[in-house]
Amino acid sequence: MSDKTFLLLGGAGLVGLQVARAVAREIVPQRVIIASLYQREVREALSVLKKECAEVEWLGVWGDVFVRADFQHERRSDLLASKAHRDDLYDDLLGDLDAAYKRSRLVQLIQEYKPDVIVDSINTATAISYQDAYTAAVIAKQKMDALFGEIEALTRTIHQMQAPVVAPIHAGEGNEGNEGEIEREREREREREGNGGGIPAAGSEGIGDKRFAIRDTRTEGIQAAYSREQVEHLSAQVNAQLAKLAELRKPAQRAFEALLISQAVPQLVRHVVLILRAMDEVGTRLYLKIGTTGTGGMGLNIPYTHGEDKPSAKLMSKTAVGFAHTGLLFLMARTPNAPIVKEIKPAAMIGYADINMRAIQERGKPVLRYAPKTQKLNGTLVLRENADDYAERGKLEVVIVDTGENGMFAKGEFEAITAMNQMEFVTPEEIASKVVLEIRGVNTGNEVLSALDSTVLNPSYRAGTLRRAALEDLTRLENETHIPSVALGQLGPPELSKLLFEAFLLRQRYHTLERVLNQRPKKIADALYTWLKKHPQIVELIISVGLPILAPDGETLLRGPFLRIPERADTNLVKPTPEDIDAWGRKGWVDLRPENFVLWRERFEQMERAREGLRGRGSSAVTTEAYLFEEIRIGEVVAWVFNNEEEGYRIK
């Protein structure tokens, strides 16, 4: 075979090592790169492989291929502990694709070695799903609830500070000690009434005014003291709440950001997009994925998990990611110029690598033996106590069967999981044999994507016949209503609607390809703009679906209340540059500038040449480059653009 370089992702693992052996033995490439997570595993694998097959050049690399190159040797827990690193992970996952492509460790690996064949035996579904978005969601909600609860409490306190402070006046308060004074004032008032006809002297106050003046003086004093006390109390409360907010903010922020970057679907989509782009760049011939069912072939009733309780949402997430990955590979296999794409999906436990006595480890740390303590179940049960409070009895050593990525099982566990009608198992050597056959082009009957190809329901002859009838009905109704049916903007991208409306304008003014080709671009631009001025209902139709019309001068815009392009979620105001206008004109504006019609003339020239080439060649001339009509049919024209400029056509 012509394949000289093989890249085995997960090549030091249980399956990857057997694939390496089979490839070296049966294909004998010039070099094989073993890529795995841990340096120790890679070195152990290379030590074995170099002895078994010295004629192959064996190379080893290690590190996490799901992150940027700078993070390849970092633990994920350490990355999540750093605000700067969380921001970097977010950018790599949800930020600019081109920038993420340049930073990706996986991309750099493919660019460096330019493999002809990639065999990917990494358990991608486990790597992604066991970041555990469920636990991250629970923690994030707890932290955010605590934060927002404190914000609400602070808001209430501030509202209290802004409200008028009124001292509580109880019954009798403010009257004690001055009732006698009030009574004496009443007596003097009666005497004045007897002397002066009941009319108070000028400048004198009525008895009611006197009474309330005395009470107001005392109340104001009480009010001032109460206000000071309340303000001091509320100020202290605000300071305490601000300190609590500062304490809660960072844990809440960390939990929320960890939740964002633990989402499985964005990680999987970006992983597939990056690897496809890298393989296309270096010319990889074949990509073969060893996938997973997530449950070892069992159903939703699976009685096993990866150590957590059942039913396990994480395990179901693993299955969901595993088959989502299959779906994306199905699309990759239908992408023009992509490598050959295959997937083998074992539906049983894979085993085994070794049987021996060894010290057990969990999450990279040794499991210790402890002497037990006795506790009565009549109070609180502490789930995790300080291990230092228990007497250690050394490391826990057990006879185990090593099943690679699936973990280590004791005899009882292995006996149960491999029993008849349980998960059972398949050997890595059997998988490696299938892999080599598929690489060599032999149909094994176990390749998943070809099975999907043979079972999906494809376009039909009946639908093709009905398409013509539907188009005729649409044309008849257009003519009856005098309302053109071009685009609604609801089938994206906006570029589709933009191209359809531009083709529509060319058809309305010139009707055929030949007549467009007989005009200069400047004349076409001016003619279409003049035509639009005479047909305001068409202008209204275009702008009402979110497409602005850029006038021939490149400075005037006819627009409606919203624009589909540019798409900006962060702001409603933009200051366009000439480069922006060019980009938006290509993406979603009806562009009437002359330079756009230079492009349209080039398209029509290619269509016309292809149409003329139909004569004498028969059906062999009907390819994606062919355009079969003299007149401008807007849908056919835009389909031609997608076929030939965007490579957006189906190959199966």
XYZ file of C-alpha atoms in Angstrom:
652
model
C 0.000 0.000 0.000
C 1.031 3.614 -0.533
C 0.265 4.626 3.052
C 3.612 5.435 4.649
C 2.718 7.222 7.875
C 0.177 6.075 10.457
C -0.964 8.154 13.427
C -2.527 6.029 16.150
C -4.442 8.223 18.598
C -4.704 6.329 21.866
C -2.052 4.033 20.434
C -0.665 2.965 23.810
C -4.052 1.821 25.070
C -5.598 -1.630 25.118
C -6.949 -1.493 21.552
C -4.407 0.961 20.160
C -1.475 -1.286 21.021
C -3.023 -4.254 19.208
C -3.818 -2.043 16.201
C -0.167 -0.947 16.143
C 0.974 -4.568 16.151
C -1.449 -5.565 13.391
C -0.580 -2.561 11.215
C 3.159 -3.201 11.590
C 2.747 -6.898 10.862
C 0.333 -6.767 7.909
C 0.821 -3.338 6.289
C 4.423 -2.492 7.303
C 4.338 1.308 6.904
C 7.503 3.394 7.071
C 6.605 4.961 10.401
C 3.944 4.802 13.075
C 3.302 7.532 15.633
C 1.942 6.322 18.975
C 0.009 9.156 20.642
C -1.472 8.689 24.109
C -2.211 10.686 27.216
C 0.584 9.501 29.522
C 4.320 9.432 28.889
C 4.779 6.201 30.832
C 2.233 4.339 28.688
C 3.796 5.582 25.450
C 7.308 4.544 26.493
C 6.141 1.102 27.595
C 4.323 0.591 24.281
C 7.319 1.736 22.225
C 9.606 -0.577 24.162
C 7.459 -3.564 23.192
C 6.767 -2.508 19.604
C 10.376 -1.734 18.692
C 11.385 -5.231 19.744
C 8.559 -6.899 17.829
C 8.858 -4.933 14.560
C 12.204 -3.207 14.158
C 11.732 -2.420 10.452
C 9.094 0.217 11.272
C 10.108 3.624 12.606
C 8.249 4.035 15.894
C 7.670 7.502 17.315
C 5.884 8.470 20.501
C 4.064 11.601 21.664
C 1.990 12.155 24.781
C -0.432 14.704 26.130
C -4.083 15.703 25.946
C -5.149 16.194 22.313
C -8.482 17.791 23.272
C -6.907 21.062 24.446
C -4.515 23.675 23.092
C -0.853 22.716 22.860
C 0.083 24.852 25.867
C -2.234 22.780 28.082
C -1.456 19.292 26.783
C 0.348 18.211 29.971
C -1.955 19.975 32.446
C -4.587 18.255 34.567
C -8.088 19.460 33.830
C -8.695 20.140 37.511
C -5.687 22.476 37.529
C -6.967 24.261 34.430
C -10.386 24.756 35.992
C -8.803 26.189 39.140
C -7.340 29.123 37.186
C -9.536 31.982 35.970
C -7.144 32.734 33.101
C -7.096 29.093 32.016
C -10.882 28.826 32.187
C -11.070 31.832 29.892
C -8.632 30.135 27.525
C -10.677 26.931 27.518
C -13.800 28.970 26.780
C -12.084 30.705 23.857
C -10.887 27.389 22.443
C -14.355 25.882 22.745
C -16.716 28.730 21.858
C -14.445 31.459 20.517
C -12.922 32.101 17.101
C -12.474 28.854 15.159
C -9.392 29.947 13.206
C -7.562 30.941 16.379
C -8.550 27.693 18.114
C -7.336 25.740 15.070
C -3.865 27.257 15.317
C -3.603 26.498 19.046
C -4.999 22.950 19.010
C -2.591 20.197 20.041
C -4.396 17.684 17.830
C -4.121 19.958 14.803
C -0.415 20.560 15.424
C 0.145 16.822 15.734
C -1.490 16.166 12.363
C 0.339 19.081 10.729
C 3.684 17.876 12.070
C 3.489 14.246 10.966
C 1.107 14.522 7.960
C -0.289 11.004 8.403
C -1.764 9.068 5.506
C -3.964 7.108 7.911
C -5.279 8.031 11.340
C -6.693 5.334 13.606
C -8.440 6.959 16.559
C -8.952 4.578 19.466
C -9.340 7.305 22.096
C -12.566 6.842 24.026
C -13.764 10.304 23.030
C -17.246 9.805 24.479
C -15.863 9.018 27.927
C -13.337 11.845 27.805
C -16.097 14.351 27.097
C -19.120 12.998 28.983
C -17.248 12.236 32.204
C -16.375 15.894 32.634
C -19.830 15.514 34.186
C -22.033 18.441 33.228
C -24.663 17.111 35.662
C -22.544 17.575 38.763
C -21.230 20.852 37.358
C -24.825 22.045 36.927
C -25.755 21.167 40.530
C -22.701 22.946 41.909
C -23.233 25.971 39.667
C -26.862 26.286 40.733
C -25.953 26.088 44.410
C -23.259 28.723 44.074
C -25.346 31.015 41.867
C -28.397 30.698 44.145
C -26.273 31.701 47.125
C -24.824 34.640 45.207
C -28.156 35.916 43.904
C -29.774 35.393 47.308
C -27.176 37.695 48.831
C -27.692 40.212 46.010
C -31.432 40.241 46.740
C -30.757 40.761 50.450
C -28.425 43.653 49.650
C -31.041 45.160 47.345
C -33.628 45.051 50.130
C -31.206 46.717 52.546
C -30.467 49.518 50.083
C -34.184 50.086 49.557
C -34.573 50.393 53.327
C -31.826 53.013 53.423
C -33.554 55.020 50.693
C -36.980 54.911 52.380
C -37.971 57.633 54.944
C -37.094 56.536 58.490
C -40.063 57.041 60.860
C -39.675 56.422 64.575
C -42.466 54.274 66.024
C -44.769 56.418 68.289
C -46.665 54.337 70.808
C -49.931 55.324 72.554
C -49.298 58.143 75.034
C -45.751 58.738 73.839
C -44.965 62.442 73.549
C -47.894 63.517 75.821
C -46.442 62.626 79.194
C -45.263 65.764 81.080
C -46.918 68.259 78.735
C -50.620 67.515 79.231
C -50.650 69.980 82.158
C -49.028 72.625 79.995
C -51.644 72.085 77.356
C -54.460 72.363 79.890
C -53.013 75.637 81.246
C -52.775 76.972 77.707
C -56.432 76.152 77.181
C -57.334 78.150 80.327
C -55.404 81.196 79.112
C -57.122 80.877 75.730
C -60.547 80.966 77.376
C -59.581 84.121 79.310
C -58.492 85.860 76.118
C -61.746 84.879 74.447
C -63.681 86.520 77.332
C -61.706 89.792 77.008
C -61.420 90.027 73.237
C -64.621 88.588 71.838
C -63.103 85.184 71.223
C -60.658 86.455 68.602
C -57.029 85.573 69.292
C -54.602 88.465 69.392
C -52.522 89.107 66.299
C -49.497 86.856 66.200
C -50.927 84.454 68.713
C -51.307 80.749 68.008
C -54.337 78.563 68.561
C -54.294 75.986 71.286
C -54.103 73.147 68.726
C -51.064 74.711 67.067
C -49.340 75.085 70.435
C -50.058 71.501 71.326
C -48.680 70.096 68.086
C -45.664 72.405 68.172
C -44.715 71.004 71.575
C -45.231 67.447 70.362
C -43.320 68.074 67.075
C -40.299 69.380 68.967
C -40.106 66.253 71.076
C -40.862 63.936 68.098
C -38.127 65.500 65.981
C -35.586 64.703 68.654
C -36.744 61.140 68.904
C -36.840 60.852 65.077
C -33.288 62.161 64.661
C -31.894 59.730 67.196
C -33.813 56.835 65.678
C -32.657 57.769 62.147
C -29.011 57.818 63.197
C -29.372 54.447 64.851
C -31.104 52.938 61.817
C -28.580 54.365 59.339
C -25.687 53.010 61.382
C -27.374 49.609 61.585
C -28.149 49.486 57.851
C -24.651 50.683 56.927
C -23.133 47.900 58.990
C -25.536 45.451 57.350
C -24.561 46.655 53.850
C -20.856 46.280 54.641
C -21.439 42.755 55.913
C -23.454 41.862 52.811
C -20.807 43.321 50.495
C -18.173 41.227 52.241
C -20.391 38.162 51.810
C -20.863 38.967 48.114
C -17.117 39.198 47.644
C -16.794 35.819 49.341
C -19.474 34.200 47.141
C -18.539 35.778 43.797
C -15.432 33.796 42.910
C -16.852 30.321 43.716
C -20.013 31.173 41.762
C -18.012 32.478 38.824
C -15.800 29.412 38.794
C -18.767 27.032 38.987
C -20.612 28.835 36.202
C -17.579 28.930 33.906
C -16.799 25.273 34.626
C -20.369 24.406 33.662
C -20.077 26.302 30.381
C -16.901 24.554 29.283
C -18.062 21.085 30.360
C -20.901 20.993 27.805
C -20.461 17.910 25.634
C -21.947 18.956 22.296
C -19.803 22.075 21.700
C -16.680 20.079 22.584
C -17.568 17.260 20.218
C -18.521 19.540 17.339
C -15.328 21.557 17.619
C -13.221 18.400 17.893
C -14.693 17.007 14.673
C -14.407 20.320 12.802
C -10.762 20.735 13.811
C -9.698 17.209 12.906
C -11.471 17.338 9.523
C -9.846 20.642 8.639
C -6.400 19.397 9.665
C -6.748 16.155 7.680
C -7.910 18.089 4.633
C -4.897 20.391 4.969
C -2.287 17.609 5.045
C -4.065 15.210 2.664
C -4.876 12.338 5.021
C -6.356 9.446 3.033
C -8.311 7.589 5.709
C -9.644 8.242 9.194
C -10.888 5.247 11.164
C -12.592 5.753 14.502
C -13.011 3.003 17.061
C -16.220 4.170 18.676
C -18.405 3.072 21.546
C -22.011 2.242 22.319
C -21.428 3.610 25.804
C -23.014 0.575 27.444
C -21.017 -2.313 26.015
C -23.962 -3.188 23.806
C -26.492 -3.323 26.651
C -29.690 -1.277 26.803
C -31.038 1.435 29.051
C -31.457 -1.293 31.651
C -27.675 -1.677 31.966
C -26.869 -2.646 35.577
C -23.272 -1.360 35.432
C -21.694 2.093 35.709
C -18.191 3.522 36.008
C -18.415 3.426 39.796
C -21.295 5.860 40.353
C -24.792 4.826 41.418
C -27.398 3.801 38.835
C -29.271 4.890 36.849
C -26.244 6.851 35.672
C -26.897 10.056 33.754
C -23.175 10.231 33.025
C -23.261 6.800 31.398
C -26.253 7.760 29.264
C -24.382 10.934 28.318
C -21.497 8.748 27.203
C -23.838 6.858 24.885
C -25.350 10.108 23.616
C -21.915 11.529 22.838
C -20.776 8.264 21.264
C -23.650 8.215 18.794
C -23.534 11.977 18.252
C -19.928 11.381 17.231
C -21.123 8.707 14.816
C -23.580 11.201 13.334
C -20.858 13.776 12.775
C -18.602 11.134 11.213
C -21.523 10.176 8.952
C -21.578 13.784 7.750
C -17.795 13.881 7.452
C -17.935 10.830 5.198
C -20.377 12.715 2.948
C -18.189 15.810 2.688
C -16.373 16.485 -0.614
C -12.572 16.205 -0.442
C -12.701 14.716 3.053
C -10.688 11.571 3.738
C -12.324 8.175 3.656
C -14.104 7.919 7.005
C -14.900 4.672 8.786
C -16.042 3.642 12.243
C -15.928 0.328 14.035
C -18.142 0.306 17.117
C -17.615 -2.589 19.555
C -20.829 -3.534 21.355
C -19.316 -5.456 24.250
C -16.728 -4.915 26.929
C -13.218 -4.945 25.477
C -10.722 -7.129 27.280
C -8.229 -7.946 28.393
C -4.633 -6.721 28.636
C -3.213 -8.555 31.649
C -3.971 -10.591 34.780
C -1.805 -9.988 37.824
C -1.595 -8.979 41.447
C -1.241 -5.251 41.826
C -1.786 -2.303 44.121
C -5.084 -0.656 43.253
C -5.242 2.984 42.268
C -8.207 5.315 41.911
C -7.887 8.662 40.116
C -4.128 8.256 40.041
C -3.767 7.714 43.796
C -3.184 4.428 45.657
C -6.165 2.930 47.479
C -5.222 2.152 51.094
C -6.492 -0.521 53.499
C -7.999 0.755 56.748
C -8.957 -0.825 60.040
C -12.711 -0.357 60.589
C -14.480 1.716 63.234
C -17.841 0.836 64.734
C -20.643 3.417 64.596
C -24.259 3.296 65.754
C -26.828 4.428 63.184
C -28.676 6.698 65.582
C -27.423 10.109 64.505
C -25.734 11.939 61.655
C -23.753 9.843 59.170
C -20.591 11.550 57.904
C -20.008 10.430 54.322
C -16.339 11.408 54.079
C -14.276 11.476 57.252
C -10.640 12.408 57.658
C -8.609 9.376 56.602
C -5.974 10.266 59.194
C -8.468 9.248 61.888
C -8.328 5.647 60.662
C -5.510 3.166 61.125
C -3.812 2.373 57.796
C -2.997 -1.208 56.884
C -0.884 -0.509 53.786
C -1.865 -0.460 50.120
C -4.845 -2.421 48.843
C -3.495 -5.233 46.637
C -5.810 -7.563 44.728
C -5.597 -10.036 41.849
C -7.125 -8.158 38.926
C -7.828 -8.352 35.208
C -6.705 -5.213 33.375
C -9.215 -4.173 30.702
C -7.404 -1.021 29.641
C -9.603 2.060 29.329
C -12.489 0.186 30.971
C -10.489 -0.128 34.158
C -9.366 -2.964 36.384
C -11.759 -5.619 37.641
C -11.484 -8.106 40.447
C -12.349 -11.704 39.619
C -15.921 -11.368 40.851
C -16.556 -8.207 38.829
C -15.030 -9.710 35.688
C -16.997 -12.921 36.113
C -20.256 -10.998 36.488
C -19.845 -8.511 33.647
C -18.686 -11.137 31.120
C -21.324 -13.732 32.017
C -23.798 -14.943 29.404
C -26.457 -12.296 28.665
C -24.523 -9.655 30.583
C -22.140 -7.304 28.778
C -19.861 -10.174 27.668
C -16.677 -9.112 25.870
C -14.685 -8.902 22.667
C -10.896 -9.004 22.441
C -8.719 -6.112 21.235
C -7.048 -8.450 18.744
C -10.377 -9.031 16.992
C -10.936 -5.288 16.753
C -7.413 -4.741 15.400
C -8.001 -7.390 12.729
C -11.150 -5.586 11.549
C -9.279 -2.277 11.539
C -6.519 -3.577 9.279
C -9.026 -5.125 6.869
C -10.941 -1.847 6.590
C -7.721 0.110 6.029
C -6.849 -2.262 3.193
C -10.293 -1.813 1.659
C -11.773 -5.170 2.599
C -15.465 -5.060 3.519
C -15.767 -6.519 7.012
C -19.505 -6.002 7.456
C -18.742 -4.310 10.781
C -18.179 -0.767 9.573
C -20.893 1.488 10.982
C -20.971 4.340 8.457
C -21.403 2.085 5.430
C -24.239 0.384 7.306
C -25.885 3.763 7.836
C -25.398 4.609 4.167
C -27.247 1.451 3.192
C -30.181 2.049 5.547
C -30.962 5.764 5.285
C -33.767 6.752 2.920
C -32.330 8.690 -0.012
C -33.964 11.051 -2.562
C -36.576 9.335 -4.719
C -37.685 9.333 -8.356
C -41.229 10.151 -7.222
C -40.055 13.267 -5.389
C -38.127 14.374 -8.471
C -41.274 14.077 -10.573
C -43.361 15.996 -8.049
C -40.716 18.735 -7.837
C -41.506 19.801 -11.378
C -45.239 19.899 -10.651
C -44.667 21.926 -7.468
C -42.507 24.469 -9.301
C -45.148 24.842 -12.011
C -47.828 25.484 -9.363
C -45.626 28.060 -7.649
C -45.005 29.858 -10.934
C -48.726 29.904 -11.760
C -49.616 31.415 -8.377
C -46.821 33.986 -8.726
C -48.303 35.107 -12.029
C -51.824 35.266 -10.610
C -50.890 37.249 -7.498
C -48.140 39.374 -9.097
C -46.057 38.796 -5.952
C -42.662 37.184 -6.616
C -41.759 34.194 -4.460
C -37.994 34.494 -3.985
C -36.851 34.048 -0.374
C -38.167 34.474 3.160
C -34.821 34.495 4.925
C -35.880 31.569 7.111
C -33.759 29.080 5.163
C -30.222 30.123 5.921
C -27.581 31.216 5.666
C -28.477 34.831 4.758
C -26.155 34.405 1.776
C -28.792 32.123 0.233
C -31.440 34.856 0.274
C -28.917 37.436 -0.939
C -27.951 35.294 -3.944
C -31.574 34.478 -4.758
C -32.619 38.132 -4.785
C -29.600 39.177 -6.867
C -30.354 36.408 -9.374
C -34.016 37.490 -9.327
C -33.084 41.088 -10.195
C -30.856 39.894 -13.028
C -33.675 37.733 -14.354
C -36.228 40.545 -14.165
C -33.988 42.934 -16.075
C -32.124 40.623 -18.494
C -33.937 37.241 -18.528
C -31.024 35.168 -19.960
C -27.371 34.478 -19.252
C -26.349 35.746 -22.674
C -27.944 39.166 -22.216
C -26.153 39.640 -18.899
C -22.855 38.681 -20.521
C -23.380 41.377 -23.170
C -23.448 44.150 -20.525
C -20.670 45.844 -18.571
C -20.788 45.464 -14.763
C -21.267 49.214 -14.197
C -24.189 49.295 -16.579
C -25.773 46.255 -14.896
C -25.452 47.865 -11.459
C -27.047 51.140 -12.587
C -29.789 49.358 -14.536
C -30.816 47.190 -11.581
C -30.821 50.163 -9.196
C -32.995 52.125 -11.617
C -35.324 49.147 -11.997
C -35.701 48.885 -8.213
C -36.623 52.564 -7.966
C -39.492 51.861 -10.348
C -40.610 48.826 -8.349
C -40.826 49.911 -4.698
C -42.837 46.818 -3.788
C -39.775 44.681 -4.587
C -37.595 46.905 -2.407
C -40.102 46.475 0.419
C -40.082 42.708 -0.063
C -36.281 42.491 0.115
C -35.725 44.722 3.125
C -38.653 43.218 5.040
C -36.902 39.843 5.254
C -33.790 41.421 6.769
C -31.676 42.017 3.668
C -30.494 45.589 3.054
C -29.791 46.794 -0.470
C -26.355 48.335 -1.026
C -26.541 50.958 -3.774
C -23.998 51.105 -6.635
C -22.112 53.943 -4.910
C -21.268 51.605 -2.006
C -22.297 54.282 0.488
C -26.098 54.220 0.378
C -28.155 51.536 2.054
C -31.849 50.778 1.670
C -32.858 48.887 4.783
C -35.689 47.710 6.991
C -36.008 47.569 10.774
C -33.578 44.656 11.209
C -30.537 43.256 9.425
C -29.644 39.567 9.301
C -26.022 40.468 8.605
C -23.938 41.348 10.568
C -24.871 38.915 13.315
C -23.906 40.520 16.618
C -25.245 39.247 19.916
C -23.079 41.574 21.993
C -24.189 44.961 20.639
C -26.860 46.694 18.586
C -24.511 49.374 17.242
C -21.628 48.869 14.817
C -19.375 51.293 12.975
C -18.722 49.693 9.578
C -15.347 49.857 7.878
C -14.854 49.349 4.113
C -13.685 45.811 4.889
C -16.854 45.193 6.910
C -19.032 46.434 4.051
C -17.271 44.084 1.625
C -17.711 41.132 3.992
C -21.365 41.907 4.729
C -22.033 42.457 1.042
C -20.790 38.937 0.353
C -22.657 37.378 3.260
C -26.120 38.870 3.369
C -26.645 42.193 1.595
C -28.137 42.579 -1.866
C -25.022 44.125 -3.369
C -25.583 46.389 -6.381
C -21.991 47.602 -6.633
C -20.346 47.038 -10.045
C -17.656 44.760 -8.585
C -20.345 42.300 -7.512
C -21.537 42.019 -11.097
C -18.011 41.292 -12.253
C -18.384 38.161 -10.131
C -21.855 37.425 -11.518
C -20.554 37.705 -15.101
C -17.764 35.245 -14.284
C -20.328 32.814 -12.911
C -22.529 33.133 -15.976
C -19.530 32.639 -18.281
C -18.737 29.347 -16.543
C -22.389 28.291 -16.716
C -22.584 29.146 -20.410
C -19.405 27.212 -21.216
C -20.707 24.197 -19.309
C -24.064 24.412 -21.104
C -22.403 24.536 -24.501
C -20.304 21.516 -23.515
C -23.464 19.427 -23.200
C -23.698 19.056 -26.970
C -22.248 15.786 -28.189
C -21.263 14.492 -24.755
C -24.562 13.162 -23.546
C -25.159 12.439 -19.891
C -21.444 12.495 -19.061
C -21.555 16.287 -19.376
C -24.178 16.616 -16.644
C -21.946 17.282 -13.631
C -21.956 19.773 -10.781
C -20.364 22.281 -13.192
C -23.256 22.009 -15.648
C -26.084 24.546 -15.976
C -28.796 23.261 -18.279
C -30.858 26.349 -19.127
C -30.570 29.436 -21.310
C -32.784 31.544 -19.067
C -31.963 32.589 -15.516
C -33.710 30.217 -13.112
C -32.909 31.702 -9.752
C -32.969 28.503 -7.685
C -30.891 26.584 -10.225
C -28.418 29.461 -10.429
C -27.902 29.583 -6.670
C -27.633 25.778 -6.505
C -24.863 26.060 -9.118
C -23.083 28.635 -6.938
C -23.275 26.341 -3.907
C -22.087 23.362 -5.956
C -19.108 25.097 -7.508
C -18.038 27.902 -5.186
C -18.957 26.544 -1.756
C -18.497 22.833 -2.530
C -21.829 22.470 -0.798
C -23.105 19.417 -2.654
C -23.944 15.871 -1.662
C -21.722 13.032 -2.820
C -23.895 10.102 -1.720
